[in-house]
Amino acid sequence: RAQCEVPANIAHLEMTYLDVSLNNVDWTDDNVPYFYYKPPRLSDVQPREGPTRGGTHVIVYGSEFKFDKKILCVFGNKKTRGRFISFSEVECLSPAVPLPGIVPLSTTYEGEGDKFKSEAVDYLYYETPVLDSI
């Protein structure tokens, strides 16, 4: 088992091959493919707000969403499973939160940590209305 740090993709490659050396002279010839991909870029969300009880279906608009990755939506520090709609749309279900307020909404991929976390857009939680009488 080895752990390697991936170099920055300054050549804008989509794929390269991974070989390993213990002495920087003799290299493996396995040619294991390694795929570079960009984190998603968010441009908008609809709706931009929902109640603190959660359960709002939110469509996240952007680019670079990957259909073969398990997408997570991150509302503040709470993660929910995202549903891939297209390379430019993901559906999220807002989680419940204890207090109203603005939280950053971003996306990432399961198991990738913050490595492929998108930039955030604001999402407003408002107090869940309570109907006392009509």
Short mmCIF file of C-alpha atoms in Angstrom, two decimals:
data_model
loop_
_atom_site.label_atom_id
_atom_site.label_comp_id
_atom_site.label_asym_id
_atom_site.label_seq_id
_atom_site.Cartn_x
_atom_site.Cartn_y
_atom_site.Cartn_z
CA ARG A 1 0.00 0.00 0.00
CA ALA A 2 1.30 3.41 -0.96
CA GLN A 3 -0.11 6.88 -0.68
CA CYS A 4 0.75 9.42 -3.35
CA GLU A 5 0.03 13.10 -3.76
CA VAL A 6 -1.41 13.94 -7.15
CA PRO A 7 0.35 16.84 -8.88
CA ALA A 8 -1.63 19.84 -10.04
CA ASN A 9 -3.17 19.41 -13.46
CA ILE A 10 -1.47 22.35 -15.18
CA ALA A 11 -1.55 20.57 -18.57
CA HIS A 12 -5.39 20.25 -18.32
CA LEU A 13 -5.30 16.50 -18.81
CA GLU A 14 -8.47 14.46 -18.45
CA MET A 15 -6.57 11.21 -17.90
CA THR A 16 -3.03 10.06 -17.35
CA TYR A 17 -1.37 6.83 -16.25
CA LEU A 18 0.00 5.97 -12.84
CA ASP A 19 3.22 4.04 -12.42
CA VAL A 20 5.23 3.68 -9.21
CA SER A 21 8.95 3.65 -8.43
CA LEU A 22 10.81 3.01 -5.20
CA ASN A 23 14.13 4.37 -6.50
CA ASN A 24 13.11 6.85 -9.22
CA VAL A 25 14.84 4.59 -11.81
CA ASP A 26 12.84 1.36 -12.02
CA TRP A 27 9.14 1.96 -12.69
CA THR A 28 6.13 -0.32 -12.77
CA ASP A 29 4.59 -0.77 -16.20
CA ASP A 30 1.00 -1.32 -15.06
CA ASN A 31 -0.29 1.84 -16.77
CA VAL A 32 -3.13 2.24 -14.29
CA PRO A 33 -5.39 5.07 -15.54
CA TYR A 34 -5.89 8.11 -13.32
CA PHE A 35 -8.70 10.53 -14.17
CA TYR A 36 -8.62 14.22 -13.33
CA TYR A 37 -11.92 15.98 -12.91
CA LYS A 38 -12.96 19.44 -11.81
CA PRO A 39 -15.10 20.15 -8.79
CA PRO A 40 -18.64 21.22 -9.66
CA ARG A 41 -19.29 24.93 -10.19
CA LEU A 42 -22.56 26.20 -8.77
CA SER A 43 -24.44 29.08 -10.38
CA ASP A 44 -27.88 29.06 -8.74
CA VAL A 45 -30.35 27.12 -6.57
CA GLN A 46 -34.14 27.04 -6.76
CA PRO A 47 -35.77 27.65 -4.39
CA ARG A 48 -33.20 29.69 -2.46
CA GLU A 49 -35.00 29.21 0.85
CA GLY A 50 -36.96 26.69 2.87
CA PRO A 51 -38.32 25.97 6.35
CA THR A 52 -36.12 24.85 9.24
CA ARG A 53 -37.98 21.51 9.32
CA GLY A 54 -36.18 20.65 6.04
CA GLY A 55 -37.66 18.49 3.32
CA THR A 56 -37.48 21.12 0.57
CA HIS A 57 -36.61 19.79 -2.89
CA VAL A 58 -33.83 22.09 -4.10
CA ILE A 59 -32.49 22.10 -7.65
CA VAL A 60 -28.83 23.08 -7.79
CA TYR A 61 -27.70 24.54 -11.12
CA GLY A 62 -24.10 24.56 -12.22
CA SER A 63 -21.60 22.65 -14.31
CA GLU A 64 -19.17 19.75 -14.05
CA PHE A 65 -21.53 17.41 -12.18
CA LYS A 66 -20.41 13.80 -12.64
CA PHE A 67 -23.05 11.12 -13.20
CA ASP A 68 -20.77 8.29 -12.07
CA LYS A 69 -20.07 9.79 -8.62
CA LYS A 70 -22.27 9.78 -5.52
CA ILE A 71 -23.14 13.45 -5.15
CA LEU A 72 -23.63 14.99 -1.71
CA CYS A 73 -25.31 18.32 -1.01
CA VAL A 74 -23.83 20.19 1.93
CA PHE A 75 -26.13 22.61 3.76
CA GLY A 76 -23.83 24.33 6.25
CA ASN A 77 -22.29 21.27 7.92
CA LYS A 78 -25.11 18.82 7.16
CA LYS A 79 -24.78 16.46 4.20
CA THR A 80 -27.63 14.92 2.21
CA ARG A 81 -27.58 12.66 -0.83
CA GLY A 82 -27.91 14.51 -4.13
CA ARG A 83 -29.65 13.11 -7.20
CA PHE A 84 -27.95 13.61 -10.56
CA ILE A 85 -30.37 15.09 -13.09
CA SER A 86 -27.90 16.27 -15.73
CA PHE A 87 -24.35 17.56 -16.01
CA SER A 88 -25.75 20.96 -15.02
CA GLU A 89 -28.46 20.03 -12.48
CA VAL A 90 -28.63 18.12 -9.19
CA GLU A 91 -31.62 17.71 -6.89
CA CYS A 92 -31.10 17.96 -3.14
CA LEU A 93 -33.43 17.53 -0.18
CA SER A 94 -32.77 20.11 2.52
CA PRO A 95 -32.09 18.67 5.99
CA ALA A 96 -33.74 19.96 9.15
CA VAL A 97 -31.82 22.59 11.12
CA PRO A 98 -32.44 23.89 14.65
CA LEU A 99 -32.34 27.64 13.85
CA PRO A 100 -33.29 29.90 10.96
CA GLY A 101 -30.58 31.71 9.02
CA ILE A 102 -28.38 31.65 5.94
CA VAL A 103 -26.13 28.63 5.39
CA PRO A 104 -23.66 27.94 2.60
CA LEU A 105 -24.92 25.28 0.17
CA SER A 106 -22.27 23.37 -1.77
CA THR A 107 -21.78 19.97 -3.37
CA THR A 108 -19.09 17.33 -3.13
CA TYR A 109 -18.69 13.64 -3.89
CA GLU A 110 -19.00 10.86 -1.32
CA GLY A 111 -15.62 9.64 -0.14
CA GLU A 112 -13.75 12.60 -1.63
CA GLY A 113 -13.78 14.88 1.43
CA ASP A 114 -13.36 18.54 0.57
CA LYS A 115 -11.11 17.78 -2.39
CA PHE A 116 -13.94 18.26 -4.89
CA LYS A 117 -16.20 20.53 -2.88
CA SER A 118 -17.81 23.24 -4.98
CA GLU A 119 -17.93 26.88 -4.07
CA ALA A 120 -21.02 27.68 -2.04
CA VAL A 121 -24.18 29.65 -2.69
CA ASP A 122 -26.42 31.01 0.06
CA TYR A 123 -29.49 29.08 1.19
CA LEU A 124 -31.92 30.69 3.66
CA TYR A 125 -33.70 28.68 6.33
CA TYR A 126 -36.77 30.38 7.75
CA GLU A 127 -38.72 29.43 10.86
CA THR A 128 -41.29 26.78 10.10
CA PRO A 129 -44.67 28.53 10.13
CA VAL A 130 -47.18 27.36 12.72
CA LEU A 131 -50.89 27.84 12.03
CA ASP A 132 -52.78 28.62 15.22
CA SER A 133 -56.23 29.27 13.78
CA ILE A 134 -58.20 30.29 10.71
#
